[in-house]
Amino acid sequence: MSDITLDAKIPDGPLADKWDNHRFEVKLVNPSNRRRFEIIVIGTGLAGASAAATLGELGYRVKAFFFHDSPRRAHSIAAQGGINAAKNYKNDGDSIQRLFYDTIKGGDYRSREANTYRLAQVSVEIIDQCVAQGVPFAREYGGLLDNRSFGGAQVSRTFYARGQTGQQLLLGAYQALERQVHLGNVQQYNRSEMLDLVVKDGRAVGVVVRDLLTGQVRSHSAHAVVLATGGYGNVFFLSTNAKASNATAIWRAHRRGALFANPCYTQIHPTCIPASDEFQSKLVLMSESLRNDGRVWVPKEFGDERPPNLIPEEDRDYFLERRYPAFGNLVPRDVASRAIKREVDAGRGVGPLKNGVYLDFGDAITRLGRSVIAERYGNLFQMYERITGEDPYVVPMRIYPAVHYTMGGLWVDYNLMSNVPGLYVIGEANFADQGANRLGASALMQGLADGYFILPNTISDYLAGLLGTAPVPTDDPAFTAAEAEVEERVRSLLAVNGRYTVDHFHRELGKIMWDNCGMARSEESLKKALSEIPSLREEFHRDVRVLGDDRSLNQSLEKAGRVSDFLELAELICTDALHREESCGGHFRVEHQTEDGEALRDDEHFAYVGAWEFSGVGSPPELHKEPLEFEFVHLAQRSYK
C-alpha cells in the first residue's frame, strides 16, 4: 500500500469567498523573477493555448508542444454550440449561484463544490476577456450579446458565435499565444508528441517528446509541466472526437505516479449523426444547441415507414417533452441519451438502419422563419446536408447518442496540481469540475477558466519555492532513462511485424468497450470486458503490424503508441465502472436505477472521488478516495420533470 494522501487544498471560509481568499494567500513570484522560471505546456487547444499565452504575458518562459502543424487545428474547434457564463443578460433569473447549482446537479452530485463554484465565478470574466479579443459573439438587435439555452438549465446563459463558437474562441486564444511567440516569451514546438513524463525525486521536471516528422526523441526540462491534452473518448474507437485525439500524455503521467480519477465517467452525447455502416471510423457531432429549437420525436407506431413529413402530429411521440415536461428537449445529455436509446431499443428507431430518432425544426421554422434558423444554425445544417444528403430545413435530422466528452481525468487539487508536485493538469484532461456528467457549453468554459484565470494564479504558489533553482539538466539520469524507455517502446512496436493493422485492434477494443461499458453497464458486462481486454492487449503486442520506420513521418506508428495506451486505459475504465456500484450521470449501471429508469446514486457508499494508482500493466490498480462533502447543496435524486 502506498502512502498517498489526497489533499484537495480547498480553502476555508464561505463558498463565495474561497477563490478570492485563496488568491490572496498563495505565494507570488514578482515580475522580474518570473523570467527565471521555465514552464512546459503540452497541448494548445483552448486550455493549453490560453494558459501558454497568459503565462507568457506574465513573464514566464514557456515551451508549448502540440502534435498538429498549428494550434488552430486543436479539437476545441469542434465545440460548436456555445460557452456558458452567469451574466444574466436575459434577466431570466440566472446568477453565479444558479450556474453553480445547475453544474453540480447536472454532474449528479459527483464534483467538488469549491471547484464548481469557482468555475461559475470565473465564467463572468471569460466573456469579457473574449469580447476584448474580438470574438464575434452573436448580438441582439440593440447590440447586446445574445444568449441561448442549453441542456440542464432553465435559463439562457450560453454565449455563441453561430455554430462555430469553439473555433472563434480558439482563434482568440491563438492570437494571444502567437503574440507571446512573437515577443519571445513562448517557444512553439509543432508536430511534437509527448511520450513520457520525467519525474525526479517525486517531482515533475520535464518531458520526453518525439518529433513526428523526423522521429527524433528529445528531452525538455522545466520547473513545472502543464498537461492540456483533452479527453480519452477515442478509447471507444467510434466517438465524436477527432481521430488524432488520444490519452497518451495523461496515461504516461499516470504510469509515472499521477492518480487517474473517475475514469468511468464518460459522456454520451445525444445529438450525433447515426452510424451508416459498421466500417465507419468516426461519428459526427451535431451541436446540442440544436435542441433549443429542434424537437425530438419518434413515430408512435412500430415500423412506421412513412416519410417523417407525412406523419401527422397525433402519430408522433415527443418523448422528451412527455417524460420531462419542465425541461423538455433540454434535459442533460445523459438523460436525453438514455431516453433515445430506450426508444431505439424498443423498435421505434428511424432511418435506413433504424438506429436514430428525429430532431425536427418544422415548428421553429414555421414560428420564426427559415432565415432566423439559418442565422442561428446555418453552418450546422450545411454540414448535416453534406454528410447525409438530406436537407434539414425540409426533412428532420436523424440523431443517435455517441461517445463524446470524458469527465474523468488526472486527479488535481484546488490549484490544478496533480499528486505529483510540479505537474498541473487543465481542461478536459483533469477530473475536477464536471462530476459524472458535463452540461452542454461547459467544456469551453472550463478550458478557458483554467487557462486564462485559474492556473496563472495558482502556479506561483509552487514556483515560489523553487526560486533560485535551475531546471534539472536533460543529461540527468532521470531524463536518460526516460528517453531510453521511449525509444525501446517505439522499437518494440516496429519489431512485432504481425498480421493485423493498428486500426483492427482499435476497432476490436471499441466494440468491447461500447458493448460492455457504453451507455449501459452491468456487473456481467464489465466482467466480460475485463476478461477480453487483456487478451486483446496481448494479441496486439504479439501480432500488430506497423509499417515504415521511426525516422520519418509514420502515422501508423503514432497510432500504435496511442492504441497501446488505450488498451491499458480501457481496463482501468472498466475496473472503475465495476467498482462503482451505483448509477450517476454518464455512469449507468443497470442494476441501479429508479422505477422510471433514471440513474440511482448511492450517496452513503460512493460520494467520493475514486483516484486510481498505477500498479503495473495487468496488475490491479490501487484505489484512493477523496470524500465529497456538500455544505452548500442538498444531495437529492436528480429530477428534470
XYZ file of C-alpha atoms in Angstrom, residues 136-544:
409
model
C -17.638 37.661 -32.735
C -20.363 36.538 -30.352
C -23.914 36.789 -31.640
C -25.684 40.006 -30.674
C -29.256 41.135 -30.274
C -30.781 43.989 -32.262
C -29.671 46.557 -29.665
C -26.068 45.365 -29.754
C -26.017 43.386 -26.515
C -24.550 39.896 -26.579
C -27.199 37.273 -27.255
C -27.759 34.076 -25.274
C -29.429 30.776 -25.940
C -30.428 27.944 -23.656
C -28.721 24.577 -23.326
C -29.484 21.250 -21.682
C -29.788 21.058 -17.907
C -30.788 24.700 -17.383
C -33.995 26.704 -17.346
C -32.257 29.996 -18.155
C -30.455 31.322 -21.242
C -26.773 31.692 -20.379
C -24.952 30.302 -23.402
C -22.980 32.794 -25.494
C -22.398 31.688 -29.067
C -20.982 32.565 -32.470
C -23.433 30.789 -34.768
C -22.331 27.143 -34.748
C -18.622 27.989 -34.642
C -18.101 29.060 -31.041
C -15.164 26.769 -30.297
C -13.371 27.831 -33.448
C -13.819 31.533 -32.731
C -12.713 31.181 -29.113
C -9.668 29.207 -30.214
C -8.745 31.926 -32.696
C -8.864 34.401 -29.825
C -6.567 32.260 -27.695
C -4.366 31.527 -30.703
C -3.766 35.195 -31.478
C -2.884 35.813 -27.827
C -0.476 32.869 -27.969
C 1.161 33.993 -31.204
C 1.691 37.451 -29.745
C 3.749 35.854 -26.991
C 5.623 33.762 -29.550
C 6.466 36.977 -31.419
C 7.660 38.614 -28.197
C 9.891 35.633 -27.443
C 8.130 34.560 -24.252
C 6.741 31.339 -25.734
C 8.570 28.799 -27.873
C 6.332 26.608 -30.038
C 7.141 23.024 -30.996
C 4.688 21.793 -33.595
C 4.372 18.190 -34.803
C 5.752 17.089 -31.431
C 4.161 14.424 -29.242
C 4.831 13.955 -25.552
C 5.676 10.302 -24.921
C 6.752 10.396 -21.284
C 6.826 12.495 -18.136
C 10.161 12.790 -16.356
C 9.961 12.567 -12.571
C 12.965 13.093 -10.284
C 12.778 12.834 -6.500
C 9.000 12.608 -6.791
C 8.699 15.872 -8.726
C 7.780 16.507 -12.379
C 10.853 18.031 -14.012
C 10.283 17.663 -17.749
C 9.021 15.604 -20.643
C 10.267 13.381 -23.454
C 8.848 14.261 -26.859
C 9.116 12.764 -30.309
C 9.314 14.862 -33.455
C 6.614 13.351 -35.669
C 8.379 14.422 -38.873
C 11.924 13.259 -38.137
C 11.339 10.683 -35.411
C 13.898 12.358 -33.154
C 13.341 11.716 -29.445
C 14.394 14.608 -27.245
C 14.015 15.685 -23.620
C 12.966 19.097 -22.345
C 13.219 20.217 -18.732
C 11.294 22.865 -16.824
C 10.285 23.925 -13.348
C 6.695 22.781 -13.974
C 4.764 20.786 -16.560
C 1.179 21.565 -17.615
C -0.913 18.933 -19.412
C -3.768 20.323 -21.513
C -4.337 17.386 -23.841
C -8.091 16.843 -23.782
C -10.106 13.706 -23.147
C -9.913 9.996 -23.893
C -13.211 9.298 -25.686
C -11.388 7.630 -28.584
C -10.771 4.604 -26.392
C -14.214 3.598 -27.751
C -12.910 3.893 -31.362
C -16.177 5.398 -32.608
C -16.626 8.781 -30.976
C -17.168 12.437 -31.805
C -13.504 13.169 -31.091
C -11.005 13.975 -33.823
C -9.189 10.835 -34.942
C -5.895 12.114 -33.527
C -7.309 12.785 -30.056
C -5.689 10.414 -27.576
C -4.794 9.771 -23.948
C -1.051 9.214 -24.216
C 0.119 12.287 -22.283
C -2.099 11.733 -19.254
C -1.642 7.965 -19.376
C 2.153 8.214 -19.386
C 1.893 10.657 -16.485
C -0.370 8.133 -14.737
C 2.262 5.446 -15.205
C 4.752 7.819 -13.551
C 2.616 8.189 -10.442
C -0.190 10.647 -11.225
C -3.530 9.358 -9.973
C -6.320 8.834 -12.506
C -9.683 9.944 -11.092
C -13.153 8.672 -12.028
C -12.110 7.122 -15.364
C -15.547 5.511 -15.841
C -17.256 8.912 -16.151
C -17.585 9.054 -19.935
C -20.266 11.151 -21.583
C -22.597 10.016 -24.328
C -23.791 12.956 -26.456
C -27.386 12.624 -27.712
C -27.190 14.650 -30.952
C -24.823 12.776 -33.244
C -25.455 11.596 -36.781
C -26.219 7.842 -36.567
C -23.615 5.440 -37.923
C -24.282 4.452 -41.519
C -22.332 1.168 -41.604
C -20.038 -0.977 -39.486
C -16.931 0.199 -41.340
C -17.316 3.807 -40.225
C -14.261 5.151 -38.408
C -15.702 8.299 -36.803
C -19.005 9.763 -35.663
C -20.086 13.335 -36.338
C -21.489 15.564 -33.625
C -24.414 17.859 -34.273
C -24.333 20.623 -31.683
C -26.504 20.395 -28.594
C -27.559 23.959 -29.386
C -29.903 22.412 -31.952
C -32.093 21.163 -29.102
C -33.062 24.789 -28.436
C -35.348 24.830 -31.470
C -35.412 21.198 -32.562
C -37.987 18.781 -31.140
C -37.034 15.140 -30.596
C -39.620 12.516 -31.575
C -40.286 9.033 -32.926
C -43.358 7.553 -34.629
C -45.822 6.086 -32.165
C -46.390 3.088 -34.416
C -43.717 0.392 -34.564
C -42.268 0.043 -38.068
C -43.927 3.209 -39.405
C -42.307 3.556 -42.852
C -43.920 6.864 -43.821
C -41.611 9.820 -44.525
C -41.493 11.974 -41.371
C -43.246 14.921 -43.031
C -46.218 12.679 -43.782
C -46.590 11.505 -40.179
C -49.254 13.725 -38.527
C -48.823 15.220 -35.041
C -51.165 12.711 -33.425
C -48.905 9.859 -34.603
C -45.710 11.375 -33.174
C -44.266 10.804 -29.708
C -42.283 13.798 -28.478
C -40.942 11.570 -25.753
C -38.560 14.022 -24.046
C -41.331 16.589 -23.701
C -43.674 13.881 -22.446
C -41.297 12.447 -19.853
C -39.627 15.666 -18.701
C -42.190 18.460 -19.055
C -40.210 21.050 -17.040
C -37.095 20.774 -19.225
C -38.467 19.080 -22.329
C -35.862 18.722 -25.088
C -33.285 20.494 -22.900
C -32.690 17.762 -20.352
C -28.987 16.996 -19.690
C -27.079 14.869 -22.165
C -27.027 11.661 -20.166
C -30.778 11.801 -19.570
C -31.551 12.535 -23.232
C -29.160 9.843 -24.458
C -30.685 7.095 -22.359
C -34.195 8.151 -23.385
C -33.221 7.983 -27.058
C -31.596 4.590 -26.573
C -34.759 3.256 -24.938
C -36.848 4.250 -27.953
C -34.456 2.706 -30.470
C -34.058 -0.464 -28.393
C -37.844 -0.735 -28.216
C -38.050 -0.821 -32.011
C -39.069 2.757 -32.761
C -35.787 3.741 -34.419
C -35.904 5.650 -37.712
C -33.684 5.791 -40.783
C -32.282 3.060 -43.051
C -30.741 1.152 -40.134
C -33.488 2.051 -37.643
C -30.774 3.488 -35.408
C -31.898 7.062 -34.862
C -34.670 9.419 -33.777
C -35.870 12.630 -35.383
C -34.693 16.136 -34.447
C -37.344 18.254 -36.125
C -37.181 22.014 -36.833
C -40.554 22.260 -38.570
C -42.283 24.087 -35.701
C -39.388 26.514 -35.237
C -39.218 27.336 -38.949
C -42.973 27.967 -39.000
C -42.801 30.128 -35.868
C -39.586 32.072 -36.526
C -38.980 31.747 -40.241
C -36.252 29.930 -42.128
C -33.948 32.957 -42.098
C -33.796 33.046 -38.280
C -32.991 29.321 -38.069
C -30.347 29.771 -40.791
C -28.796 32.640 -38.846
C -28.595 30.542 -35.683
C -27.536 27.178 -37.101
C -26.819 27.614 -40.803
C -23.362 26.077 -40.904
C -24.561 23.084 -38.850
C -27.412 22.493 -41.277
C -24.956 22.685 -44.192
C -22.673 20.141 -42.530
C -25.566 17.762 -41.929
C -26.726 18.008 -45.551
C -23.233 17.365 -46.903
C -22.873 14.234 -44.791
C -26.337 12.744 -45.208
C -27.605 14.241 -48.470
C -30.790 15.343 -46.676
C -31.945 18.962 -46.292
C -32.787 19.512 -42.581
C -34.867 22.574 -43.450
C -37.240 20.157 -45.192
C -36.594 16.710 -43.668
C -35.993 16.290 -39.899
C -32.447 15.444 -38.844
C -31.742 11.948 -37.557
C -29.690 11.676 -34.372
C -28.385 8.989 -32.012
C -26.061 9.131 -28.974
C -22.302 8.680 -29.285
C -19.251 8.843 -27.023
C -18.198 12.454 -26.644
C -16.602 14.032 -23.564
C -14.820 12.446 -20.611
C -15.394 13.798 -17.118
C -12.692 11.586 -15.621
C -9.030 12.516 -15.874
C -5.934 13.003 -13.780
C -6.660 13.948 -10.175
C -5.841 17.561 -9.297
C -6.214 19.695 -6.192
C -7.790 23.152 -5.976
C -4.618 24.607 -7.519
C -4.981 22.243 -10.517
C -1.808 20.393 -9.497
C -1.786 16.601 -9.560
C -0.484 14.498 -6.701
C 2.909 14.660 -8.467
C 4.393 18.021 -7.421
C 5.064 20.264 -10.397
C 2.572 18.500 -12.683
C -0.517 20.590 -13.468
C -3.479 19.320 -15.468
C -6.092 21.618 -17.002
C -9.232 21.436 -19.136
C -10.739 18.086 -20.062
C -7.522 16.295 -19.102
C -8.355 16.684 -15.397
C -11.395 15.428 -13.499
C -12.158 18.456 -11.387
C -15.300 20.379 -12.289
C -17.877 18.350 -14.215
C -18.770 15.478 -11.883
C -20.363 12.457 -13.554
C -21.910 14.396 -16.443
C -20.953 17.636 -18.169
C -23.646 20.111 -19.090
C -23.522 21.449 -22.615
C -21.434 24.609 -23.206
C -19.359 23.968 -20.078
C -16.300 22.451 -21.777
C -15.226 25.751 -23.328
C -15.987 27.442 -20.034
C -13.705 25.131 -18.061
C -10.874 25.159 -20.605
C -10.675 28.958 -20.682
C -11.257 29.317 -16.937
C -8.334 27.002 -16.202
C -6.041 28.556 -18.805
C -6.741 32.269 -18.534
C -7.638 32.720 -14.876
C -7.018 29.782 -12.531
C -3.672 28.182 -13.388
C -1.840 31.545 -13.790
C -2.995 32.457 -10.281
C -2.087 29.169 -8.601
C 1.133 28.009 -10.260
C 3.150 30.720 -8.495
C 2.444 29.026 -5.160
C 4.612 26.108 -6.306
C 7.181 28.052 -8.282
C 7.931 30.488 -5.450
C 9.507 27.656 -3.501
C 11.876 26.917 -6.408
C 13.268 30.453 -6.726
C 16.987 30.316 -7.353
C 16.996 26.733 -8.627
C 17.610 25.806 -12.252
C 15.624 23.156 -14.128
C 17.096 19.667 -13.905
C 19.560 19.305 -16.836
C 18.433 16.967 -19.617
C 21.576 14.844 -19.282
C 20.438 13.836 -15.790
C 19.953 10.053 -15.379
C 16.205 10.580 -14.924
C 15.972 12.017 -18.439
C 18.352 9.483 -19.909
C 16.317 6.589 -18.522
C 13.010 8.057 -19.719
C 14.406 8.637 -23.233
C 15.661 5.062 -23.374
C 12.239 3.739 -22.376
C 10.534 5.789 -25.087
C 12.949 4.615 -27.765
C 12.566 0.996 -26.665
C 8.786 1.301 -26.767
C 8.965 2.650 -30.317
C 11.396 -0.066 -31.433
C 9.283 -2.833 -29.920
C 6.166 -1.700 -31.806
C 8.046 -1.690 -35.097
C 9.665 -5.059 -34.392
C 6.429 -7.049 -33.976
C 5.744 -7.215 -37.724
C 2.490 -9.077 -37.171
C -0.554 -9.668 -39.370
C -3.095 -7.024 -38.319
C -3.264 -3.255 -38.600
C -3.452 -0.901 -35.646
C -6.983 0.062 -36.672
C -8.046 -3.587 -36.476
C -7.135 -3.745 -32.791
C -8.546 -0.305 -32.067
C -11.869 -1.268 -33.642
C -11.980 -4.518 -31.658
C -11.295 -2.600 -28.442
C -14.043 -0.146 -29.320
C -16.557 -2.957 -29.764
C -15.673 -4.404 -26.371
C -15.977 -1.016 -24.695
C -19.206 0.111 -26.368
C -20.971 -3.224 -25.898
C -19.915 -3.694 -22.281
C -19.065 -0.265 -20.861
C -21.080 2.115 -23.024
C -24.417 3.761 -22.278
C -25.470 0.871 -20.053
C -23.166 -1.209 -17.867
C -23.683 -4.199 -15.639
C -21.578 -6.402 -13.420
C -21.819 -9.138 -16.032
C -20.842 -6.936 -18.987
C -17.960 -5.289 -17.148
C -16.517 -8.624 -16.039
C -16.805 -9.766 -19.648
C -14.860 -6.709 -20.822
C -12.212 -7.229 -18.141
C -11.721 -10.795 -19.359
C -11.425 -9.760 -23.033
C -9.258 -6.619 -22.871
C -6.085 -8.280 -21.504
C -6.281 -10.948 -24.206
C -6.695 -8.310 -26.904
C -3.773 -6.357 -25.472
C -1.541 -9.423 -25.559
C -2.599 -10.130 -29.137
C -1.835 -6.515 -30.094
C 1.741 -6.724 -28.836
C 2.144 -10.134 -30.454
C 0.508 -9.540 -33.829
C 0.258 -5.844 -34.711
